[in-house]
Short mmCIF file of C-alpha atoms in Angstrom, two decimals:
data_model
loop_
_atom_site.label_atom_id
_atom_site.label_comp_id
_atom_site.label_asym_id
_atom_site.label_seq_id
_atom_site.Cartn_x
_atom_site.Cartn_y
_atom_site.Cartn_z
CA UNK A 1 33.92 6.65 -14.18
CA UNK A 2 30.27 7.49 -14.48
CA UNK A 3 28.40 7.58 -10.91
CA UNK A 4 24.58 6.75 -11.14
CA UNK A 5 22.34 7.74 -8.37
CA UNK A 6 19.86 4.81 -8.78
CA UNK A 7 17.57 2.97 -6.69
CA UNK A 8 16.24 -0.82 -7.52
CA UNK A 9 13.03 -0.41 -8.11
CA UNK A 10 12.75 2.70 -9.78
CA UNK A 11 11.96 2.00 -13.30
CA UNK A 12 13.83 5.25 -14.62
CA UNK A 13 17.06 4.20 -13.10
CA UNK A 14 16.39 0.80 -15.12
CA UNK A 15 16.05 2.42 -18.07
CA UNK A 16 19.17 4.09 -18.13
CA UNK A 17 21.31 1.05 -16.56
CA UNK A 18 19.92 -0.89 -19.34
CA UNK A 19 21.44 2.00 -21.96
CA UNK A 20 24.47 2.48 -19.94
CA UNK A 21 24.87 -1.34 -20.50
CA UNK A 22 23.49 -1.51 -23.88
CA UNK A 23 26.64 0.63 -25.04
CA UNK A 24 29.30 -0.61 -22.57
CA UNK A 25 29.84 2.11 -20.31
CA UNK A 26 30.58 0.82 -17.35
CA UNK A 27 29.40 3.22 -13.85
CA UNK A 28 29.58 2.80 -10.23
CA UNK A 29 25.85 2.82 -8.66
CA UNK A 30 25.44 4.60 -5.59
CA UNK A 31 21.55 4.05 -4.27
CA UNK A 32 18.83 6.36 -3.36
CA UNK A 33 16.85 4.85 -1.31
CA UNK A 34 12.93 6.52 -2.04
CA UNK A 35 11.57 4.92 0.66
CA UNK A 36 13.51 6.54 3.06
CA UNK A 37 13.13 9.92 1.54
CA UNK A 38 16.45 10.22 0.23
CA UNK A 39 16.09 11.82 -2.48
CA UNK A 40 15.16 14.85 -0.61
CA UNK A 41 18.48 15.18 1.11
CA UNK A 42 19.74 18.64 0.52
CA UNK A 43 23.26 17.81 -0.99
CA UNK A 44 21.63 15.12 -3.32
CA UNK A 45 18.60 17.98 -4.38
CA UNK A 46 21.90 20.04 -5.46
CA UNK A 47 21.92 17.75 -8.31
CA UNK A 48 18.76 16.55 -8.55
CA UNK A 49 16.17 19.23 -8.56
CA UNK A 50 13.37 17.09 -9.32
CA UNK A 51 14.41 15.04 -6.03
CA UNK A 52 13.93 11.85 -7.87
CA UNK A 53 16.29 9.48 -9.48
CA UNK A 54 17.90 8.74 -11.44
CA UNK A 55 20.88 11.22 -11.76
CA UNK A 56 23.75 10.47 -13.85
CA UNK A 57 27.03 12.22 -12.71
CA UNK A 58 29.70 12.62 -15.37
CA UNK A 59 33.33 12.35 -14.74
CA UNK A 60 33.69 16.35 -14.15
CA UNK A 61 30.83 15.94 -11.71
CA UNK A 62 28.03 17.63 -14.52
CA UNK A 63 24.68 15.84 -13.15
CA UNK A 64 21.99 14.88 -15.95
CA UNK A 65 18.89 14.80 -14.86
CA UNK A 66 15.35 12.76 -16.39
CA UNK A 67 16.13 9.34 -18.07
CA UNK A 68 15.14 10.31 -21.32
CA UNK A 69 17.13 13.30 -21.29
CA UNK A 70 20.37 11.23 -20.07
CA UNK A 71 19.42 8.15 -22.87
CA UNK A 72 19.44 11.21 -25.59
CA UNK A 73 23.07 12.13 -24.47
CA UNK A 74 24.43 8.98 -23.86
CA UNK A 75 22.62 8.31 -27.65
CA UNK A 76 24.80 11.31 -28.72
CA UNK A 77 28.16 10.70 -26.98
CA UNK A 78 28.13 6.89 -27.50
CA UNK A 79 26.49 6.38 -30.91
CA UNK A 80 26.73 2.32 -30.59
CA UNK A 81 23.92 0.59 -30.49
CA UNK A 82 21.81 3.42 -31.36
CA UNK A 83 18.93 3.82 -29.04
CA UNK A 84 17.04 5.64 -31.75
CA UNK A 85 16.56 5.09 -35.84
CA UNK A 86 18.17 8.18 -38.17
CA UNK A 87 15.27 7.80 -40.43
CA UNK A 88 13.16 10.95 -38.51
CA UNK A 89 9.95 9.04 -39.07
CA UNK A 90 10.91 5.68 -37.42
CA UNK A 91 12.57 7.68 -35.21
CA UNK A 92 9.15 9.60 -34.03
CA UNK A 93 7.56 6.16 -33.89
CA UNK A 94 9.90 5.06 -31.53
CA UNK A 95 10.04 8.00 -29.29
CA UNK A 96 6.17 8.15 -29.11
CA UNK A 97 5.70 4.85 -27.90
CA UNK A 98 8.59 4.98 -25.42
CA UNK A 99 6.46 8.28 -24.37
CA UNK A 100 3.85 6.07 -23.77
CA UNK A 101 5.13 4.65 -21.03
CA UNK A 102 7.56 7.62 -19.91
CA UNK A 103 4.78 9.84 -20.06
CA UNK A 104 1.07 8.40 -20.00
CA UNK A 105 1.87 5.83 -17.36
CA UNK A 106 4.84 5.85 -15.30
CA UNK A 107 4.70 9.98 -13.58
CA UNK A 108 1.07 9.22 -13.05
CA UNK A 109 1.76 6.05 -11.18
CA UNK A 110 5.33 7.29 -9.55
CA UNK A 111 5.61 7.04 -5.86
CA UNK A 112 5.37 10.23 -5.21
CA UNK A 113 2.29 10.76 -6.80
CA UNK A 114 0.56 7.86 -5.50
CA UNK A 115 2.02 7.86 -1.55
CA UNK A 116 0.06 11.85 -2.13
CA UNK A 117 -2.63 10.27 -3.24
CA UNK A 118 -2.70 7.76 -0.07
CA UNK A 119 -2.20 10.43 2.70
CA UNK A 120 -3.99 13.44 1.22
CA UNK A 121 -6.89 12.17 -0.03
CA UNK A 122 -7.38 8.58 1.45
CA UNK A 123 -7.02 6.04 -1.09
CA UNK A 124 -6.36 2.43 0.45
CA UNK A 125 -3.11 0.53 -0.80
CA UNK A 126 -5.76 -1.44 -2.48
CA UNK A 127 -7.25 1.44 -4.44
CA UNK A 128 -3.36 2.15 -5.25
CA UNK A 129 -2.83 -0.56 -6.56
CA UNK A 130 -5.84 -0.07 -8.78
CA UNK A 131 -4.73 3.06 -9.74
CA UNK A 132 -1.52 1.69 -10.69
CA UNK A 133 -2.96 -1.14 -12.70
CA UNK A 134 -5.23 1.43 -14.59
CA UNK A 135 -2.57 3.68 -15.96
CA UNK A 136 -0.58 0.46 -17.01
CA UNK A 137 -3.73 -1.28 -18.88
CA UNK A 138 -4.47 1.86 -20.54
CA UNK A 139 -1.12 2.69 -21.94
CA UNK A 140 -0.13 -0.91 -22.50
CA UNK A 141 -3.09 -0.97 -25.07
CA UNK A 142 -2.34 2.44 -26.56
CA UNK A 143 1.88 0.87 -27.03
CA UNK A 144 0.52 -2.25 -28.06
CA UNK A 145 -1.74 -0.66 -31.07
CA UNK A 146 1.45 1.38 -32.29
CA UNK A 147 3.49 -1.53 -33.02
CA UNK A 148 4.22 -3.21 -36.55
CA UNK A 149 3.98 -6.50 -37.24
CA UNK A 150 6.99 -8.88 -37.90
CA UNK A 151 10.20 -7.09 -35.78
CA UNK A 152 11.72 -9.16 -32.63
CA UNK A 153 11.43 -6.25 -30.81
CA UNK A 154 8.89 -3.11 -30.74
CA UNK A 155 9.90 -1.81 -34.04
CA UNK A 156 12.84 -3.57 -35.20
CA UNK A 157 15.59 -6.50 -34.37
CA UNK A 158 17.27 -4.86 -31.67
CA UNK A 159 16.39 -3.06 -28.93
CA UNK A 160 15.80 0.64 -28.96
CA UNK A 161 14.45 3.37 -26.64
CA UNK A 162 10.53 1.96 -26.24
CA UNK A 163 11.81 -1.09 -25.78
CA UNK A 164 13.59 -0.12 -22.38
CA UNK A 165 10.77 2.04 -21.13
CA UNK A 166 8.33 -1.32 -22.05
CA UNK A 167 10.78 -3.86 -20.41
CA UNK A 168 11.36 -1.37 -17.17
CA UNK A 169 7.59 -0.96 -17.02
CA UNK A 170 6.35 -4.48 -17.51
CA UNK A 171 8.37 -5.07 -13.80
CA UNK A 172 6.13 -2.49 -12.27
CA UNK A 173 3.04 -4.17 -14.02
CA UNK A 174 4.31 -7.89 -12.97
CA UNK A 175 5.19 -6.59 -9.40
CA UNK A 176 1.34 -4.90 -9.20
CA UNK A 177 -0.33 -7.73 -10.68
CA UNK A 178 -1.81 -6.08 -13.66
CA UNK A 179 -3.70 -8.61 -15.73
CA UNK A 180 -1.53 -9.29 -18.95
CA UNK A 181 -3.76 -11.25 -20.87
CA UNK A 182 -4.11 -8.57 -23.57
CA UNK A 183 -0.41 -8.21 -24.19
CA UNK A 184 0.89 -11.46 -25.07
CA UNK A 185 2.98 -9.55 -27.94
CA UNK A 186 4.74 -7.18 -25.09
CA UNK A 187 5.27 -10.10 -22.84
CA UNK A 188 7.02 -11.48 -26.28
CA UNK A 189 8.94 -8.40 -26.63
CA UNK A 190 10.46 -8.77 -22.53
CA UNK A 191 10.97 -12.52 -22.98
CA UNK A 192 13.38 -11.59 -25.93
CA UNK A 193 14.81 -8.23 -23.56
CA UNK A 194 16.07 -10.11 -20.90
CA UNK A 195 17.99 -12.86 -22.71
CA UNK A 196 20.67 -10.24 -23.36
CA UNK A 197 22.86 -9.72 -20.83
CA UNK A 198 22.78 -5.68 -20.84
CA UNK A 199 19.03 -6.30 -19.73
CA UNK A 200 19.49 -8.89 -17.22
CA UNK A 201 22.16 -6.97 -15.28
CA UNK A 202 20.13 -4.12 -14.73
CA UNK A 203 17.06 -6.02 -13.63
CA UNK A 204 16.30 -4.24 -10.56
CA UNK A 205 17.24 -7.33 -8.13
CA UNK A 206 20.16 -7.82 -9.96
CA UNK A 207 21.24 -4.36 -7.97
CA UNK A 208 22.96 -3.49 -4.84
CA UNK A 209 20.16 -2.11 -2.83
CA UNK A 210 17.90 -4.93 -3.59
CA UNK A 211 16.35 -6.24 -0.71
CA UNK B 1 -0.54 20.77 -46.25
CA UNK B 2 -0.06 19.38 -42.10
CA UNK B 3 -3.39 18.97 -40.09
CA UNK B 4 -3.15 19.39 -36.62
CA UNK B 5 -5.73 17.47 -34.66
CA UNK B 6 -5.45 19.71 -31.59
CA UNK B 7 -7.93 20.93 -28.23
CA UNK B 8 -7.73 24.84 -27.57
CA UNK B 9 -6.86 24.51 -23.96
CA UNK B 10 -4.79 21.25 -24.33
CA UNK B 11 -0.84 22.57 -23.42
CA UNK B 12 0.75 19.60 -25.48
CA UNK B 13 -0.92 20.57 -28.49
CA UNK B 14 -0.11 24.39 -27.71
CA UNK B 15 3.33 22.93 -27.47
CA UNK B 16 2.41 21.47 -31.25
CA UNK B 17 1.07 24.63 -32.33
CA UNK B 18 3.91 26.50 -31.61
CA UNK B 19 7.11 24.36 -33.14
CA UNK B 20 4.82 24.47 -36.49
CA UNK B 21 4.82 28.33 -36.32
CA UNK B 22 8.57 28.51 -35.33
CA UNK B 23 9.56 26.93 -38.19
CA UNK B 24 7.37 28.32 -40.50
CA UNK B 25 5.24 25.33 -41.20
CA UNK B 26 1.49 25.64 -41.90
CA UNK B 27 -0.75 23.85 -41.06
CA UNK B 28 -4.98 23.23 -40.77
CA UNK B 29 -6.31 22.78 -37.29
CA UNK B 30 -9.01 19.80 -36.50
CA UNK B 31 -10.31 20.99 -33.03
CA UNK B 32 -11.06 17.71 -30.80
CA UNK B 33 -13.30 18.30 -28.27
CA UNK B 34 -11.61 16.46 -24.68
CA UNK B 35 -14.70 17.75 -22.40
CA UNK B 36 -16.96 15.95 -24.90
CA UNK B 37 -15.09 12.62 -25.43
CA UNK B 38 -14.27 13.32 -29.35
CA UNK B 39 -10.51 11.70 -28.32
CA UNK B 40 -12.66 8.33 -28.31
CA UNK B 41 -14.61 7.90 -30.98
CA UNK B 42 -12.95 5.05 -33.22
CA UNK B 43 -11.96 6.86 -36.00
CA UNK B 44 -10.02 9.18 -33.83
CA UNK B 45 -8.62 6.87 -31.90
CA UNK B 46 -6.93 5.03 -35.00
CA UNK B 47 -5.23 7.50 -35.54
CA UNK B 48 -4.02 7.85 -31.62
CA UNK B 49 -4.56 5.04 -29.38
CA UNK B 50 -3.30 7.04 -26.50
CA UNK B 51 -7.24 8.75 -26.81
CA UNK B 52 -5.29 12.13 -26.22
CA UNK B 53 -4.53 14.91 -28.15
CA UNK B 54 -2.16 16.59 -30.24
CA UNK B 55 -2.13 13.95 -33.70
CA UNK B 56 -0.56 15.42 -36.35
CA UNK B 57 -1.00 14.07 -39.61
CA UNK B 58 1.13 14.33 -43.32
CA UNK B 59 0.39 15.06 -46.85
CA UNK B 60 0.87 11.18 -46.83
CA UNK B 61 -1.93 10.52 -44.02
CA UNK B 62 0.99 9.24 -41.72
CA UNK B 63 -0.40 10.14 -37.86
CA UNK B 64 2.15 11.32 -35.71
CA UNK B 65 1.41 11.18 -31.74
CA UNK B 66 2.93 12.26 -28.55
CA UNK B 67 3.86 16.01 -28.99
CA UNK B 68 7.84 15.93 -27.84
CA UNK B 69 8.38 13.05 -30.48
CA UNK B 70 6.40 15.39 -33.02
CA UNK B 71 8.52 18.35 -32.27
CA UNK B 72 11.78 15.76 -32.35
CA UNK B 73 10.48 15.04 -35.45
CA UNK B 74 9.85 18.59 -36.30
CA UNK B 75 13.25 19.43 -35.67
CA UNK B 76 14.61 16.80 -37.78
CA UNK B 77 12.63 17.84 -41.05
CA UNK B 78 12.76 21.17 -40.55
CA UNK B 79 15.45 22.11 -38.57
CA UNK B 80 15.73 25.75 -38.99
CA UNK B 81 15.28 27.32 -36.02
CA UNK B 82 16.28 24.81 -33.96
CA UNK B 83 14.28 23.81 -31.18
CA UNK B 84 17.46 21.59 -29.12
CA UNK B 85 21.26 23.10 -29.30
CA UNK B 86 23.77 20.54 -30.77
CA UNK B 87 26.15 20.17 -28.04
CA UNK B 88 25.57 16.90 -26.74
CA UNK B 89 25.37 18.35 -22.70
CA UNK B 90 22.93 21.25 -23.25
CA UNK B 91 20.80 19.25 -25.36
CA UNK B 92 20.64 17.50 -22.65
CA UNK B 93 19.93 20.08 -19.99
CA UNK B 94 17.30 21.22 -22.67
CA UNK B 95 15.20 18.73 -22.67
CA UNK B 96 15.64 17.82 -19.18
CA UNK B 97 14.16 20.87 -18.48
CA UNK B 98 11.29 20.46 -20.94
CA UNK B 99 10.68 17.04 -19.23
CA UNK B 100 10.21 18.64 -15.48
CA UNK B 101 7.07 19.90 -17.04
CA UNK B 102 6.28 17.64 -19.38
CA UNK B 103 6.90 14.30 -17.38
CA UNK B 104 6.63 16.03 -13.96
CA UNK B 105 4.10 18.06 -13.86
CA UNK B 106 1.54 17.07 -17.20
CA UNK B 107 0.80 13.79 -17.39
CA UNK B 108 -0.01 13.77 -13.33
CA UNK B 109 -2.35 17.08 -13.93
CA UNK B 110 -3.64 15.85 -17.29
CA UNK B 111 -7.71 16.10 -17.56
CA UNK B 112 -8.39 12.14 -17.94
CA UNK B 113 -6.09 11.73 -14.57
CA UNK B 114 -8.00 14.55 -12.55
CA UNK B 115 -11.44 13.50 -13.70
CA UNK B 116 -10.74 9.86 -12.50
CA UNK B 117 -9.87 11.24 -9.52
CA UNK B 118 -13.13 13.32 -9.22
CA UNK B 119 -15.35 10.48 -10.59
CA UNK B 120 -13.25 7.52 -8.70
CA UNK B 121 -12.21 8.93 -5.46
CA UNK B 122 -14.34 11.40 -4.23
CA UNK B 123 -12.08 14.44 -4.83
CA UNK B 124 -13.73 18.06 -5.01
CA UNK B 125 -13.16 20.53 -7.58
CA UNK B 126 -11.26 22.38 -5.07
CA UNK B 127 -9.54 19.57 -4.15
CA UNK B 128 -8.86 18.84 -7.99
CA UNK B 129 -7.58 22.44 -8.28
CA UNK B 130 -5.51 21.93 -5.31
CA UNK B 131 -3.93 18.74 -6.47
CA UNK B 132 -2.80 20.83 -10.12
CA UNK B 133 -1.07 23.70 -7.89
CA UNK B 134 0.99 21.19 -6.02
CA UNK B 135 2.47 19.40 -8.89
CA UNK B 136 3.30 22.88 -10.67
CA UNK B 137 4.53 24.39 -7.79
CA UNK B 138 6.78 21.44 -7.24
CA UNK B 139 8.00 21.38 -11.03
CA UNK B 140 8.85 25.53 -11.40
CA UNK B 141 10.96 25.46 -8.16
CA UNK B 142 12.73 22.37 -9.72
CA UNK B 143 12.27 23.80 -13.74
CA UNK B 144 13.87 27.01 -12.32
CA UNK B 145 16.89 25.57 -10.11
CA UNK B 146 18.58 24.07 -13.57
CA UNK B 147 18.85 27.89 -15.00
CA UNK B 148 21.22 29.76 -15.67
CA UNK B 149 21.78 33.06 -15.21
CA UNK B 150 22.12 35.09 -18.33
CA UNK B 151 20.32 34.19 -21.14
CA UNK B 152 16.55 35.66 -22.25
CA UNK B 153 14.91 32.37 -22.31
CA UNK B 154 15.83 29.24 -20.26
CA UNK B 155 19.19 28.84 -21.60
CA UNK B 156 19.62 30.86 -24.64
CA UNK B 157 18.33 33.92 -26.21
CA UNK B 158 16.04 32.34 -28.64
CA UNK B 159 13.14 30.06 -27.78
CA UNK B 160 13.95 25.95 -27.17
CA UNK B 161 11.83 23.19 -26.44
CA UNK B 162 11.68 23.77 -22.78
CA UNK B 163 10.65 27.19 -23.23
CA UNK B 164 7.92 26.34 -25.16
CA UNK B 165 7.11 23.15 -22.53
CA UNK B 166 7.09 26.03 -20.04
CA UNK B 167 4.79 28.58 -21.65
CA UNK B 168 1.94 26.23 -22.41
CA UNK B 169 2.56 25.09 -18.64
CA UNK B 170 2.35 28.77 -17.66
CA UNK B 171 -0.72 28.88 -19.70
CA UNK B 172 -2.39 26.48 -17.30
CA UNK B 173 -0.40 28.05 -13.91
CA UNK B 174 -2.70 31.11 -14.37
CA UNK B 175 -5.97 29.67 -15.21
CA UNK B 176 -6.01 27.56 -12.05
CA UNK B 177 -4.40 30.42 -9.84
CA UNK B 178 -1.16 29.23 -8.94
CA UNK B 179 1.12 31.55 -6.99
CA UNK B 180 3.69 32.12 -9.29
CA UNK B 181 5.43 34.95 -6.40
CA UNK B 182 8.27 32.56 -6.26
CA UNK B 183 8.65 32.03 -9.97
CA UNK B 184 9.51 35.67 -11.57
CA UNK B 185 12.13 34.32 -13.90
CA UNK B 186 9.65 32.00 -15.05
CA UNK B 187 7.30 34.96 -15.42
CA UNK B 188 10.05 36.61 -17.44
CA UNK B 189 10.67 34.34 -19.89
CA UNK B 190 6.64 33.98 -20.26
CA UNK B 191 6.15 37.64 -21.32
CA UNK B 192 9.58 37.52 -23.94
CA UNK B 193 7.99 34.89 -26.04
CA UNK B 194 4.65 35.84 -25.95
CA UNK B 195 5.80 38.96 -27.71
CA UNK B 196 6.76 36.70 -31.02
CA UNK B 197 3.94 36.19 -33.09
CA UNK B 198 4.68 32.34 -33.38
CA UNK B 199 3.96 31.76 -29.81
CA UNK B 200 1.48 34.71 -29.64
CA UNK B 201 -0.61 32.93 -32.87
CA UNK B 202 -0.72 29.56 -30.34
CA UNK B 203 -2.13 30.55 -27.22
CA UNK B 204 -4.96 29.26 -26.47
CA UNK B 205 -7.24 32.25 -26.82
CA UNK B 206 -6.21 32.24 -30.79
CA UNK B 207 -7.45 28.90 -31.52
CA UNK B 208 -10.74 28.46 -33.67
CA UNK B 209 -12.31 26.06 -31.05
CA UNK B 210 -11.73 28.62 -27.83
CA UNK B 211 -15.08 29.60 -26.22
#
């Protein structure tokens, strides 16, 4: 059995529940609770060097560390659905708008980052929230402008990597109130996302340590 | 012939800069100025709505964006040397590695995110400086708990992705004085690859736009 070290709201433990579901591999979850500085607990820091989540632990007790990283393995060790497109070119498409979000928005607005922000230089949860909302505006028009016309989802008719870093994100940007007018085509894209069921179940207050 | 929209300083496209040269690829260079704003004038940002740097465009005009989905690409067109091992579980480890710095530590350091801080909130240049050595200080101790012990570079004796996430990281560890005391297999690894012309022929010093 699979152990991931998760915790509800964290939108890179969404992203790989949603893959873990996606190709039927079922895991136990066993919560990290952020808040309460967890991940910073010298046996968990063993595994997880980055003292974040989420970490996947593998059967032999291996721990894989940064959600992309673990979607590109379990990609590689359970082929189906394929979270990316063989063709390399769709394939780059895919990976740079998923980067988007993994990398222009979501380690600038992690909690880390912005609870330093808060008690090292001063910024009101107000002007965190702000901060939060700019990072999402910006790269939600940068993902928006990479996307083809026509697909159900971001580049084709099933989901594929952007699509989980998009859907995880948009319940940071619904949860922080970021104006979605713009992005009626990614709202679109999350309607479709959480019909299936390998979405819905990893919804963060679908999980165990939701409160 | 590849053209490599690129900023001298810029560690993604130094990351860019030196896949292409790994593998043998040439390419022309299309400096973008970041301290001036040429990342968003329209025509530019066409090309890359992220308004960042490195773009790499074809023969066919195709733009590429985000620089770990060009060098996935990279690898996938021209995959000798390889820049991620085939076994599934240090692929993994690979990148995860490469995304300590590149999801860690960049994006939070990144010059649009510390200039909004400036402009927005008040922060100092020292204070700016300050905020770049904690997030790289943070990322090497966590980039250097996942090696092993052994090989020349991170985890083998020839250069990987996460090596050359690393060196373009070190790049910037030095020019804003970051202690590296703690870091001297970090250090090590550093001076190997600098002494191979691709990496050597990518620094930033090299570049046709450094001043």
């Amino acid at each position: 059995m699979l152990t991931l070290y998760s915790y509800w709201r964290s939108t890179t433990s969404y992203r790989v529940r949603v893959a873990l579901n996606l190709k039927g591999l079922s895991y136990e979850t066993v919560p990290v609770d952020l808040v309460a500085g967890a991940q910073r607990a010298p046996d968990y820091v063993v595994r997880n060097p980055s003292k974040g989540v989420p970490t996947l632990v593998l059967e032999d007790g291996t721990a894989l560390t940064q959600s992309l990283a673990i979607l590109d393995y379990l990609d590689h060790v359970a082929p189906d659905p394929a979270l990316l497109p063989e063709d390399p070119l769709l394939r780059a498409r895919v990976l740079a708008a998923g980067q988007v979000i993994a990398l222009d928005i979501h380690p600038v607005n992690n909690l880390k980052v912005v609870s330093r922000l808060k008690s090292e230089h001063g910024l009101s949860a107000d002007q965190g929230t702000e901060w939060m909302r700019h990072w999402m505006t910006e790269g939600f028009h940068a993902y928006q402008a990479l996307l083809p016309d026509g697909p159900t989802y971001s580049f084709s008719d099933t989901p594929l990597l952007c699509d989980i870093c998009l859907v995880a994100q948009l319940y940071n940007a619904h949860r922080w109130g970021v104006d979605m007018t713009p992005f009626a085509r990614l709202l679109e894209i999350e309607k479709q996302a959480l019909t299936l069921p390998a979405f819905d179940a990893a919804r963060p207050e679908n999980q165990p340590d939701a409160t």
